[in-house]
Each structure stands twice: as C-alpha cells, then as structure tokens.
Amino acid sequence: MADPLLYADTSHSADQLYFCRLYVPDPFISFAAGGKKYGVFNRLEFGRAQKESALDIVLPLESLLERAKSRWPDRKCGPAEIIALLAAEHKLTEFAVPQDFPVGLADQLRAHGLAIIVAEGAFFPAREIKTGDEARAIREGNRCAAAGIAAAERVLRASRIKGKKLFWRNATLTSERLKIAIETACLEAGGVSIDTIAAGGDQACDPHARGTGALRPQELIIVDVFPRVNKTGYHGDMTRTFLKGRAHDAQRGLVAAVRSAQKLALRRIRTGVSGRDVHGQVVAHFESLGYKTATSAAGSTGFFHGTGHGLGLEVHEPPRMGATADTALKKGAVVTVEPGLYYPGLGACRIEDVAHVTDDAPTLLSKYHYEWELR
C-alpha cells in the first residue's frame, strides 16, 4: 500500500486523530514516509504538536509555504503545493488517502503528477482492534454515558404525574429538558454528548428520533447517550429504557424480551463468531417470543436495525453485527450490543451496552443497572 496522506482536522476525522493523537480544530497535512509519521503545522499549533502529538517529525507550515512560493511563483500556493514539495523531497510518487479526502485537493495533487489512491474500506484497519489503553478510554466514555443516564433517571424519579403529563420543578417535563440534564451531567463527567436521544411513546419507535415535547407517564422512554470524552476523543454509547408510573403487562413483556435478547447476544459474542450469526440469533429469539418484524408504507415495526456496531473514535465504526455483517469478530474489537423492539401504540424499548471481544465471554465496558419501572 502507498504511504498514507491525510488533510483534515481531528474534530471530524477519526483517522487523523488516530494517526496524530492530537486535537486540532483546523485541517492540516499529515503523512508517512520511510517508516516515520510527519505533520505540518502553523505557528499556532507547532509547539503543542511537538510536545503532545504521536508524530515523529513536526514541520513548520510557514517556511514550507515560502519554499513552495519560490518554486511556483506564478501559483497561489496552498496544501497541494506543500504536499508536492514534500513528496519530491521524500522521493514519493503516490499516496493512499481515505474515502473522505477532499476531492479538490486530490485533483490538484494529480495535476502535480502524484498518484492518489483512494483506499477501499477502512483507512487504518488496525483501528478495529482496541488496545488496553483504548478499551480503558471507551470504558471512560461509558462512565460519562452512565452519568447522563443516571441524571435522566433522577429527573424521572423526581417528576410528578399530573393527568397525562410529567412535571419536574413546577414545569412540564419535556424531552428537551431531560436532554439538558443528561448533557450537563456528561459535561461534568468529562464528555460531550451531542444528538442525545430522550424519546417517549411513539416517537421512540423511530430509533434515531431525538425526542421533542412533553414526556408522558405510563409510556416507555428511550434514553440513548453517546458522549465523546474530551481528553481522548473516544466515545461511550449506552441506552436504557425507562417508564415513569406503572407499566402494563404488554410493556413488561416487551422490555423482558429485549433484555433476554441482549443477554443472548452477549453469550454468543467471542472471537471468530460472525456478526451476522449473532444478529440472526437475536432475530430468531424475538420471533420465537412472538415479536414479528414487518415493513409497510407507514414504516417498519419490530426489530429492524442491527444488533450492534463498533465503537471507538467514532460512534459507528467497524465491525458490524447485522444482517449483512459477514465478517468474523476479531479479538480486541469493541462492539455495542443493542437489540430493540418498536411498535407504535405500544411503544419501544432498546437496551445497549458495550462489549470488548475476547476468546471467551466478552468484557463489558459499560455499567448501569436495568431497573426501568420508576414509581
């Protein structure tokens, strides 16, 4: 494979963060040559990159830009000219780039005579296997997630039922207010939770609906929290389902089915097992309990998403556990385990934890209780 080249910031590019191990909010150049990792930084970031990054060599942007202008005086020089200059110095004629590499920059580099090869699949396949430090970082992400879920539980326990609404601190409890409590708790724990889900009733039957408006008693409420740890950039991802008031038998049956499906999946996960097989057993389990999946013009009901996905510097990354996940789970991979059931009129339930794959039973990297009926 050709030497890797990236041009991205680390807020949006997990590959750049993985390669450099440094938070930088603006795009910058990084590449490998001769077995060493290089980065190009302006004066604002240069000193910090030297002290904090995982790069072998840190280069100053300003002097490289001046050299590029001397070589191409008739051009408006930018990242393409700096990369072309560095490629010539290192006798490189081609680079491998990730699929989200800027297309305009790729075209400019090709005009400079460089071969730009877009990688198929994961740019850094090693990201799928988590080291001990990475697993600990993800565990920390789930500690932040648990802090958010605990905040949601406290609010729901403290809320009061008045007619068909919940009231907390003398005002209607809404999804928006609950999410503020969740996200504040995550911030205090050291993480940032964006796009938090706190959806009740039929809203929760759309698995990625964030939730809006008043929350109601005797309805299932899905709380899904996936914060990014400020210090490391790694994520947590946990889901619990709550109900304020008294559940009826159909709701209790739904929650029990989801929890038993999650336990089943956790028993099946280990090195070498196909993610598709784990998912298939969860589907079969639901069907055996009478929870059918169907699709109509109005949408889907039942269990219609994957059983889990990889977790790390991105919330969703390889591997997958779903109907099309035909690759075997690798030792050291970290996956979510999140079966769910969704039936408008009855409600929805999803329970999610995070597992580190081993040769035997997986190691849970998340911890929170499963008590859900809050009186």
mmCIF file of N, CA, C and O in Angstrom, residues 255-347:
data_model
loop_
_atom_site.group_PDB
_atom_site.id
_atom_site.type_symbol
_atom_site.label_atom_id
_atom_site.label_comp_id
_atom_site.label_asym_id
_atom_site.label_seq_id
_atom_site.Cartn_x
_atom_site.Cartn_y
_atom_site.Cartn_z
ATOM 1 N N VAL A 255 -40.110 -5.211 27.349
ATOM 2 C CA VAL A 255 -38.809 -4.946 27.971
ATOM 3 C C VAL A 255 -38.099 -6.256 28.301
ATOM 4 O O VAL A 255 -36.884 -6.392 28.081
ATOM 5 N N ALA A 256 -38.831 -7.221 28.812
ATOM 6 C CA ALA A 256 -38.225 -8.516 29.147
ATOM 7 C C ALA A 256 -37.663 -9.200 27.902
ATOM 8 O O ALA A 256 -36.590 -9.821 27.950
ATOM 9 N N ALA A 257 -38.361 -9.070 26.776
ATOM 10 C CA ALA A 257 -37.890 -9.685 25.527
ATOM 11 C C ALA A 257 -36.593 -9.040 25.063
ATOM 12 O O ALA A 257 -35.660 -9.727 24.625
ATOM 13 N N VAL A 258 -36.508 -7.715 25.157
ATOM 14 C CA VAL A 258 -35.295 -7.014 24.716
ATOM 15 C C VAL A 258 -34.118 -7.378 25.621
ATOM 16 O O VAL A 258 -33.016 -7.646 25.146
ATOM 17 N N ARG A 259 -34.351 -7.409 26.918
ATOM 18 C CA ARG A 259 -33.256 -7.745 27.831
ATOM 19 C C ARG A 259 -32.776 -9.180 27.617
ATOM 20 O O ARG A 259 -31.568 -9.449 27.614
ATOM 21 N N SER A 260 -33.708 -10.116 27.398
ATOM 22 C CA SER A 260 -33.295 -11.506 27.166
ATOM 23 C C SER A 260 -32.551 -11.633 25.838
ATOM 24 O O SER A 260 -31.602 -12.425 25.718
ATOM 25 N N ALA A 261 -32.935 -10.830 24.841
ATOM 26 C CA ALA A 261 -32.225 -10.842 23.553
ATOM 27 C C ALA A 261 -30.811 -10.309 23.724
ATOM 28 O O ALA A 261 -29.861 -10.829 23.123
ATOM 29 N N GLN A 262 -30.663 -9.273 24.536
ATOM 30 C CA GLN A 262 -29.322 -8.739 24.768
ATOM 31 C C GLN A 262 -28.435 -9.760 25.479
ATOM 32 O O GLN A 262 -27.267 -9.954 25.136
ATOM 33 N N LYS A 263 -28.991 -10.433 26.479
ATOM 34 C CA LYS A 263 -28.225 -11.465 27.188
ATOM 35 C C LYS A 263 -27.805 -12.581 26.233
ATOM 36 O O LYS A 263 -26.676 -13.089 26.300
ATOM 37 N N LEU A 264 -28.718 -12.955 25.328
ATOM 38 C CA LEU A 264 -28.410 -13.985 24.336
ATOM 39 C C LEU A 264 -27.243 -13.550 23.458
ATOM 40 O O LEU A 264 -26.297 -14.325 23.230
ATOM 41 N N ALA A 265 -27.296 -12.328 22.963
ATOM 42 C CA ALA A 265 -26.221 -11.829 22.106
ATOM 43 C C ALA A 265 -24.890 -11.818 22.846
ATOM 44 O O ALA A 265 -23.852 -12.214 22.303
ATOM 45 N N LEU A 266 -24.904 -11.379 24.091
ATOM 46 C CA LEU A 266 -23.671 -11.336 24.874
ATOM 47 C C LEU A 266 -23.088 -12.731 25.091
ATOM 48 O O LEU A 266 -21.866 -12.900 25.124
ATOM 49 N N ARG A 267 -23.942 -13.727 25.207
ATOM 50 C CA ARG A 267 -23.438 -15.101 25.355
ATOM 51 C C ARG A 267 -22.807 -15.612 24.068
ATOM 52 O O ARG A 267 -21.939 -16.484 24.097
ATOM 53 N N ARG A 268 -23.217 -15.078 22.934
ATOM 54 C CA ARG A 268 -22.733 -15.570 21.637
ATOM 55 C C ARG A 268 -21.447 -14.864 21.173
ATOM 56 O O ARG A 268 -20.709 -15.394 20.360
ATOM 57 N N ILE A 269 -21.221 -13.659 21.656
ATOM 58 C CA ILE A 269 -20.097 -12.858 21.161
ATOM 59 C C ILE A 269 -18.775 -13.410 21.678
ATOM 60 O O ILE A 269 -18.584 -13.577 22.879
ATOM 61 N N ARG A 270 -17.872 -13.680 20.744
ATOM 62 C CA ARG A 270 -16.498 -14.073 21.059
ATOM 63 C C ARG A 270 -15.682 -14.069 19.781
ATOM 64 O O ARG A 270 -16.226 -13.924 18.684
ATOM 65 N N THR A 271 -14.391 -14.222 19.889
ATOM 66 C CA THR A 271 -13.503 -14.199 18.736
ATOM 67 C C THR A 271 -13.933 -15.229 17.693
ATOM 68 O O THR A 271 -14.205 -16.388 18.017
ATOM 69 N N GLY A 272 -13.998 -14.793 16.426
ATOM 70 C CA GLY A 272 -14.276 -15.708 15.326
ATOM 71 C C GLY A 272 -15.727 -15.882 14.973
ATOM 72 O O GLY A 272 -16.059 -16.442 13.923
ATOM 73 N N VAL A 273 -16.632 -15.404 15.804
ATOM 74 C CA VAL A 273 -18.066 -15.540 15.531
ATOM 75 C C VAL A 273 -18.502 -14.468 14.539
ATOM 76 O O VAL A 273 -18.078 -13.316 14.618
ATOM 77 N N SER A 274 -19.339 -14.822 13.593
ATOM 78 C CA SER A 274 -19.834 -13.872 12.611
ATOM 79 C C SER A 274 -20.836 -12.917 13.244
ATOM 80 O O SER A 274 -21.752 -13.341 13.970
ATOM 81 N N GLY A 275 -20.679 -11.619 12.953
ATOM 82 C CA GLY A 275 -21.657 -10.649 13.427
ATOM 83 C C GLY A 275 -23.035 -10.916 12.873
ATOM 84 O O GLY A 275 -24.044 -10.643 13.530
ATOM 85 N N ARG A 276 -23.093 -11.466 11.671
ATOM 86 C CA ARG A 276 -24.394 -11.811 11.087
ATOM 87 C C ARG A 276 -25.053 -12.944 11.863
ATOM 88 O O ARG A 276 -26.282 -12.947 12.053
ATOM 89 N N ASP A 277 -24.267 -13.916 12.339
ATOM 90 C CA ASP A 277 -24.831 -15.017 13.103
ATOM 91 C C ASP A 277 -25.386 -14.545 14.443
ATOM 92 O O ASP A 277 -26.462 -14.991 14.875
ATOM 93 N N VAL A 278 -24.649 -13.640 15.110
ATOM 94 C CA VAL A 278 -25.152 -13.089 16.373
ATOM 95 C C VAL A 278 -26.479 -12.384 16.137
ATOM 96 O O VAL A 278 -27.461 -12.597 16.863
ATOM 97 N N HIS A 279 -26.522 -11.574 15.096
ATOM 98 C CA HIS A 279 -27.754 -10.855 14.774
ATOM 99 C C HIS A 279 -28.889 -11.824 14.439
ATOM 100 O O HIS A 279 -30.027 -11.642 14.895
ATOM 101 N N GLY A 280 -28.588 -12.848 13.664
ATOM 102 C CA GLY A 280 -29.616 -13.806 13.281
ATOM 103 C C GLY A 280 -30.230 -14.514 14.477
ATOM 104 O O GLY A 280 -31.445 -14.785 14.499
ATOM 105 N N GLN A 281 -29.413 -14.788 15.481
ATOM 106 C CA GLN A 281 -29.953 -15.450 16.666
ATOM 107 C C GLN A 281 -30.841 -14.509 17.469
ATOM 108 O O GLN A 281 -31.837 -14.951 18.064
ATOM 109 N N VAL A 282 -30.522 -13.225 17.473
ATOM 110 C CA VAL A 282 -31.389 -12.252 18.139
ATOM 111 C C VAL A 282 -32.719 -12.157 17.410
ATOM 112 O O VAL A 282 -33.798 -12.152 18.036
ATOM 113 N N VAL A 283 -32.679 -12.101 16.083
ATOM 114 C CA VAL A 283 -33.920 -12.058 15.289
ATOM 115 C C VAL A 283 -34.770 -13.285 15.570
ATOM 116 O O VAL A 283 -35.990 -13.183 15.795
ATOM 117 N N ALA A 284 -34.148 -14.453 15.559
ATOM 118 C CA ALA A 284 -34.888 -15.704 15.809
ATOM 119 C C ALA A 284 -35.479 -15.713 17.216
ATOM 120 O O ALA A 284 -36.595 -16.219 17.430
ATOM 121 N N HIS A 285 -34.743 -15.179 18.160
ATOM 122 C CA HIS A 285 -35.234 -15.132 19.546
ATOM 123 C C HIS A 285 -36.497 -14.282 19.641
ATOM 124 O O HIS A 285 -37.489 -14.697 20.263
ATOM 125 N N PHE A 286 -36.475 -13.108 19.034
ATOM 126 C CA PHE A 286 -37.662 -12.254 19.051
ATOM 127 C C PHE A 286 -38.847 -12.956 18.401
ATOM 128 O O PHE A 286 -39.978 -12.923 18.910
ATOM 129 N N GLU A 287 -38.601 -13.593 17.268
ATOM 130 C CA GLU A 287 -39.690 -14.270 16.567
ATOM 131 C C GLU A 287 -40.258 -15.408 17.405
ATOM 132 O O GLU A 287 -41.474 -15.645 17.418
ATOM 133 N N SER A 288 -39.394 -16.106 18.118
ATOM 134 C CA SER A 288 -39.866 -17.210 18.966
ATOM 135 C C SER A 288 -40.753 -16.716 20.099
ATOM 136 O O SER A 288 -41.596 -17.460 20.607
ATOM 137 N N LEU A 289 -40.563 -15.463 20.497
ATOM 138 C CA LEU A 289 -41.384 -14.877 21.551
ATOM 139 C C LEU A 289 -42.628 -14.190 20.997
ATOM 140 O O LEU A 289 -43.410 -13.614 21.766
ATOM 141 N N GLY A 290 -42.796 -14.219 19.679
ATOM 142 C CA GLY A 290 -43.973 -13.626 19.056
ATOM 143 C C GLY A 290 -43.815 -12.187 18.629
ATOM 144 O O GLY A 290 -44.799 -11.552 18.203
ATOM 145 N N TYR A 291 -42.605 -11.651 18.675
ATOM 146 C CA TYR A 291 -42.375 -10.267 18.267
ATOM 147 C C TYR A 291 -41.898 -10.251 16.812
ATOM 148 O O TYR A 291 -40.732 -10.460 16.515
ATOM 149 N N LYS A 292 -42.841 -10.026 15.928
ATOM 150 C CA LYS A 292 -42.567 -10.085 14.496
ATOM 151 C C LYS A 292 -42.084 -8.731 13.971
ATOM 152 O O LYS A 292 -42.422 -7.678 14.503
ATOM 153 N N THR A 293 -41.326 -8.795 12.908
ATOM 154 C CA THR A 293 -40.856 -7.598 12.227
ATOM 155 C C THR A 293 -41.576 -7.471 10.896
ATOM 156 O O THR A 293 -41.703 -8.463 10.160
ATOM 157 N N ALA A 294 -42.064 -6.280 10.589
ATOM 158 C CA ALA A 294 -42.806 -6.053 9.343
ATOM 159 C C ALA A 294 -42.482 -4.674 8.809
ATOM 160 O O ALA A 294 -42.110 -3.762 9.553
ATOM 161 N N THR A 295 -42.656 -4.516 7.500
ATOM 162 C CA THR A 295 -42.446 -3.232 6.843
ATOM 163 C C THR A 295 -43.648 -2.922 5.965
ATOM 164 O O THR A 295 -44.119 -3.789 5.218
ATOM 165 N N SER A 296 -44.145 -1.699 6.073
ATOM 166 C CA SER A 296 -45.275 -1.249 5.269
ATOM 167 C C SER A 296 -45.002 0.156 4.778
ATOM 168 O O SER A 296 -43.935 0.730 5.024
ATOM 169 N N ALA A 297 -45.972 0.726 4.094
ATOM 170 C CA ALA A 297 -45.822 2.096 3.607
ATOM 171 C C ALA A 297 -45.644 3.081 4.750
ATOM 172 O O ALA A 297 -45.061 4.154 4.588
ATOM 173 N N ALA A 298 -46.129 2.717 5.940
ATOM 174 C CA ALA A 298 -46.014 3.598 7.103
ATOM 175 C C ALA A 298 -44.670 3.473 7.806
ATOM 176 O O ALA A 298 -44.350 4.260 8.689
ATOM 177 N N GLY A 299 -43.874 2.475 7.430
ATOM 178 C CA GLY A 299 -42.582 2.272 8.078
ATOM 179 C C GLY A 299 -42.423 0.854 8.580
ATOM 180 O O GLY A 299 -43.195 -0.044 8.231
ATOM 181 N N SER A 300 -41.441 0.645 9.421
ATOM 182 C CA SER A 300 -41.126 -0.685 9.932
ATOM 183 C C SER A 300 -41.490 -0.800 11.402
ATOM 184 O O SER A 300 -41.463 0.180 12.149
ATOM 185 N N THR A 301 -41.818 -2.018 11.807
ATOM 186 C CA THR A 301 -42.100 -2.317 13.209
ATOM 187 C C THR A 301 -41.345 -3.582 13.588
ATOM 188 O O THR A 301 -40.947 -4.379 12.744
ATOM 189 N N GLY A 302 -41.145 -3.772 14.882
ATOM 190 C CA GLY A 302 -40.419 -4.939 15.359
ATOM 191 C C GLY A 302 -38.959 -4.605 15.584
ATOM 192 O O GLY A 302 -38.622 -3.567 16.165
ATOM 193 N N PHE A 303 -38.079 -5.481 15.093
ATOM 194 C CA PHE A 303 -36.629 -5.288 15.232
ATOM 195 C C PHE A 303 -36.055 -5.097 13.839
ATOM 196 O O PHE A 303 -35.899 -6.055 13.087
ATOM 197 N N PHE A 304 -35.703 -3.860 13.498
ATOM 198 C CA PHE A 304 -35.329 -3.573 12.110
ATOM 199 C C PHE A 304 -34.016 -2.802 11.996
ATOM 200 O O PHE A 304 -33.758 -2.116 11.009
ATOM 201 N N HIS A 305 -33.164 -2.940 13.005
ATOM 202 C CA HIS A 305 -31.803 -2.405 12.879
ATOM 203 C C HIS A 305 -30.822 -3.479 13.322
ATOM 204 O O HIS A 305 -31.216 -4.572 13.745
ATOM 205 N N GLY A 306 -29.550 -3.186 13.209
ATOM 206 C CA GLY A 306 -28.541 -4.166 13.574
ATOM 207 C C GLY A 306 -28.480 -4.391 15.072
ATOM 208 O O GLY A 306 -28.961 -3.587 15.877
ATOM 209 N N THR A 307 -27.853 -5.495 15.453
ATOM 210 C CA THR A 307 -27.687 -5.802 16.870
ATOM 211 C C THR A 307 -26.589 -4.966 17.497
ATOM 212 O O THR A 307 -26.613 -4.702 18.703
ATOM 213 N N GLY A 308 -25.612 -4.513 16.692
ATOM 214 C CA GLY A 308 -24.549 -3.706 17.266
ATOM 215 C C GLY A 308 -23.574 -3.212 16.219
ATOM 216 O O GLY A 308 -23.637 -3.577 15.050
ATOM 217 N N HIS A 309 -22.654 -2.374 16.668
ATOM 218 C CA HIS A 309 -21.649 -1.771 15.785
ATOM 219 C C HIS A 309 -20.392 -1.511 16.581
ATOM 220 O O HIS A 309 -20.402 -1.460 17.825
ATOM 221 N N GLY A 310 -19.289 -1.317 15.873
ATOM 222 C CA GLY A 310 -18.045 -0.965 16.521
ATOM 223 C C GLY A 310 -18.120 0.409 17.154
ATOM 224 O O GLY A 310 -18.908 1.267 16.743
ATOM 225 N N LEU A 311 -17.283 0.621 18.162
ATOM 226 C CA LEU A 311 -17.268 1.878 18.904
ATOM 227 C C LEU A 311 -15.824 2.246 19.201
ATOM 228 O O LEU A 311 -15.010 1.378 19.548
ATOM 229 N N GLY A 312 -15.499 3.511 19.063
ATOM 230 C CA GLY A 312 -14.139 3.955 19.348
ATOM 231 C C GLY A 312 -14.024 5.452 19.171
ATOM 232 O O GLY A 312 -14.726 6.221 19.834
ATOM 233 N N LEU A 313 -13.171 5.881 18.248
ATOM 234 C CA LEU A 313 -13.048 7.303 17.939
ATOM 235 C C LEU A 313 -14.258 7.815 17.166
ATOM 236 O O LEU A 313 -14.455 9.028 17.047
ATOM 237 N N GLU A 314 -15.051 6.902 16.635
ATOM 238 C CA GLU A 314 -16.347 7.230 16.035
ATOM 239 C C GLU A 314 -17.431 6.452 16.767
ATOM 240 O O GLU A 314 -17.185 5.366 17.300
ATOM 241 N N VAL A 315 -18.639 7.007 16.755
ATOM 242 C CA VAL A 315 -19.746 6.305 17.396
ATOM 243 C C VAL A 315 -20.107 5.050 16.604
ATOM 244 O O VAL A 315 -20.453 4.018 17.186
ATOM 245 N N HIS A 316 -20.045 5.131 15.285
ATOM 246 C CA HIS A 316 -20.321 3.979 14.430
ATOM 247 C C HIS A 316 -19.090 3.689 13.587
ATOM 248 O O HIS A 316 -18.705 4.500 12.753
ATOM 249 N N GLU A 317 -18.456 2.568 13.816
ATOM 250 C CA GLU A 317 -17.304 2.142 13.047
ATOM 251 C C GLU A 317 -17.286 0.621 13.001
ATOM 252 O O GLU A 317 -18.059 -0.037 13.699
ATOM 253 N N PRO A 318 -16.445 0.026 12.156
ATOM 254 C CA PRO A 318 -16.395 -1.441 12.094
ATOM 255 C C PRO A 318 -15.960 -2.014 13.448
ATOM 256 O O PRO A 318 -15.237 -1.363 14.194
ATOM 257 N N PRO A 319 -16.427 -3.256 13.729
ATOM 258 C CA PRO A 319 -17.243 -4.138 12.896
ATOM 259 C C PRO A 319 -18.737 -3.913 13.130
ATOM 260 O O PRO A 319 -19.119 -3.148 14.009
ATOM 261 N N ARG A 320 -19.538 -4.606 12.340
ATOM 262 C CA ARG A 320 -20.989 -4.534 12.490
ATOM 263 C C ARG A 320 -21.545 -5.896 12.901
ATOM 264 O O ARG A 320 -20.966 -6.941 12.602
ATOM 265 N N MET A 321 -22.682 -5.857 13.573
ATOM 266 C CA MET A 321 -23.440 -7.076 13.841
ATOM 267 C C MET A 321 -24.848 -6.850 13.308
ATOM 268 O O MET A 321 -25.675 -6.207 13.948
ATOM 269 N N GLY A 322 -25.061 -7.339 12.084
ATOM 270 C CA GLY A 322 -26.343 -7.135 11.437
ATOM 271 C C GLY A 322 -26.554 -8.147 10.338
ATOM 272 O O GLY A 322 -25.762 -9.085 10.158
ATOM 273 N N ALA A 323 -27.607 -7.944 9.555
ATOM 274 C CA ALA A 323 -27.995 -8.924 8.539
ATOM 275 C C ALA A 323 -26.953 -9.081 7.448
ATOM 276 O O ALA A 323 -26.860 -10.141 6.818
ATOM 277 N N THR A 324 -26.149 -8.062 7.182
ATOM 278 C CA THR A 324 -25.152 -8.134 6.104
ATOM 279 C C THR A 324 -23.722 -8.185 6.638
ATOM 280 O O THR A 324 -22.771 -8.064 5.869
ATOM 281 N N ALA A 325 -23.559 -8.369 7.942
ATOM 282 C CA ALA A 325 -22.226 -8.375 8.553
ATOM 283 C C ALA A 325 -21.632 -9.781 8.469
ATOM 284 O O ALA A 325 -21.787 -10.595 9.374
ATOM 285 N N ASP A 326 -20.945 -10.071 7.349
ATOM 286 C CA ASP A 326 -20.489 -11.431 7.108
ATOM 287 C C ASP A 326 -19.055 -11.678 7.556
ATOM 288 O O ASP A 326 -18.485 -12.739 7.281
ATOM 289 N N THR A 327 -18.423 -10.716 8.244
ATOM 290 C CA THR A 327 -17.063 -10.929 8.716
ATOM 291 C C THR A 327 -17.073 -11.381 10.176
ATOM 292 O O THR A 327 -17.990 -11.057 10.937
ATOM 293 N N ALA A 328 -16.017 -12.126 10.542
ATOM 294 C CA ALA A 328 -15.924 -12.646 11.899
ATOM 295 C C ALA A 328 -15.445 -11.560 12.852
ATOM 296 O O ALA A 328 -14.632 -10.700 12.489
ATOM 297 N N LEU A 329 -15.950 -11.600 14.074
ATOM 298 C CA LEU A 329 -15.489 -10.674 15.093
ATOM 299 C C LEU A 329 -14.049 -11.009 15.471
ATOM 300 O O LEU A 329 -13.687 -12.175 15.626
ATOM 301 N N LYS A 330 -13.226 -9.970 15.614
ATOM 302 C CA LYS A 330 -11.815 -10.159 15.934
ATOM 303 C C LYS A 330 -11.560 -9.922 17.414
ATOM 304 O O LYS A 330 -12.223 -9.089 18.049
ATOM 305 N N LYS A 331 -10.608 -10.635 17.937
ATOM 306 C CA LYS A 331 -10.228 -10.436 19.331
ATOM 307 C C LYS A 331 -9.745 -9.003 19.518
ATOM 308 O O LYS A 331 -8.906 -8.511 18.769
ATOM 309 N N GLY A 332 -10.307 -8.332 20.507
ATOM 310 C CA GLY A 332 -9.940 -6.943 20.762
ATOM 311 C C GLY A 332 -10.904 -5.929 20.188
ATOM 312 O O GLY A 332 -10.814 -4.747 20.518
ATOM 313 N N ALA A 333 -11.825 -6.359 19.318
ATOM 314 C CA ALA A 333 -12.830 -5.430 18.803
ATOM 315 C C ALA A 333 -13.768 -5.003 19.935
ATOM 316 O O ALA A 333 -13.981 -5.743 20.898
ATOM 317 N N VAL A 334 -14.306 -3.808 19.809
ATOM 318 C CA VAL A 334 -15.288 -3.310 20.771
ATOM 319 C C VAL A 334 -16.593 -3.065 20.033
ATOM 320 O O VAL A 334 -16.609 -2.364 19.010
ATOM 321 N N VAL A 335 -17.676 -3.660 20.532
ATOM 322 C CA VAL A 335 -18.972 -3.557 19.862
ATOM 323 C C VAL A 335 -20.064 -3.180 20.861
ATOM 324 O O VAL A 335 -20.007 -3.540 22.030
ATOM 325 N N THR A 336 -21.048 -2.451 20.363
ATOM 326 C CA THR A 336 -22.262 -2.247 21.138
ATOM 327 C C THR A 336 -23.155 -3.462 20.979
ATOM 328 O O THR A 336 -23.081 -4.184 19.982
ATOM 329 N N VAL A 337 -24.004 -3.683 21.963
ATOM 330 C CA VAL A 337 -24.986 -4.781 21.913
ATOM 331 C C VAL A 337 -26.320 -4.151 22.270
ATOM 332 O O VAL A 337 -26.595 -3.864 23.432
ATOM 333 N N GLU A 338 -27.169 -3.905 21.248
ATOM 334 C CA GLU A 338 -28.330 -3.041 21.449
ATOM 335 C C GLU A 338 -29.576 -3.511 20.701
ATOM 336 O O GLU A 338 -30.093 -2.792 19.835
ATOM 337 N N PRO A 339 -30.098 -4.670 21.024
ATOM 338 C CA PRO A 339 -31.370 -5.065 20.411
ATOM 339 C C PRO A 339 -32.497 -4.132 20.854
ATOM 340 O O PRO A 339 -32.417 -3.500 21.920
ATOM 341 N N GLY A 340 -33.522 -4.050 20.042
ATOM 342 C CA GLY A 340 -34.663 -3.209 20.392
ATOM 343 C C GLY A 340 -35.924 -3.676 19.693
ATOM 344 O O GLY A 340 -35.870 -4.403 18.694
ATOM 345 N N LEU A 341 -37.047 -3.275 20.227
ATOM 346 C CA LEU A 341 -38.359 -3.564 19.625
ATOM 347 C C LEU A 341 -39.158 -2.275 19.574
ATOM 348 O O LEU A 341 -39.140 -1.487 20.536
ATOM 349 N N TYR A 342 -39.909 -2.102 18.468
ATOM 350 C CA TYR A 342 -40.579 -0.826 18.203
ATOM 351 C C TYR A 342 -41.964 -1.088 17.624
ATOM 352 O O TYR A 342 -42.095 -1.571 16.493
ATOM 353 N N TYR A 343 -43.004 -0.735 18.396
ATOM 354 C CA TYR A 343 -44.382 -0.950 17.968
ATOM 355 C C TYR A 343 -45.225 0.279 18.329
ATOM 356 O O TYR A 343 -45.578 0.464 19.509
ATOM 357 N N PRO A 344 -45.536 1.138 17.356
ATOM 358 C CA PRO A 344 -46.395 2.286 17.649
ATOM 359 C C PRO A 344 -47.692 1.841 18.318
ATOM 360 O O PRO A 344 -48.311 0.849 17.930
ATOM 361 N N GLY A 345 -48.094 2.594 19.325
ATOM 362 C CA GLY A 345 -49.260 2.231 20.109
ATOM 363 C C GLY A 345 -48.882 1.516 21.385
ATOM 364 O O GLY A 345 -49.515 1.726 22.427
ATOM 365 N N LEU A 346 -47.862 0.671 21.309
ATOM 366 C CA LEU A 346 -47.330 0.003 22.499
ATOM 367 C C LEU A 346 -46.104 0.757 23.019
ATOM 368 O O LEU A 346 -45.946 0.974 24.219
ATOM 369 N N GLY A 347 -45.242 1.138 22.100
ATOM 370 C CA GLY A 347 -44.035 1.853 22.485
ATOM 371 C C GLY A 347 -42.788 1.107 22.046
ATOM 372 O O GLY A 347 -42.850 0.162 21.247
#
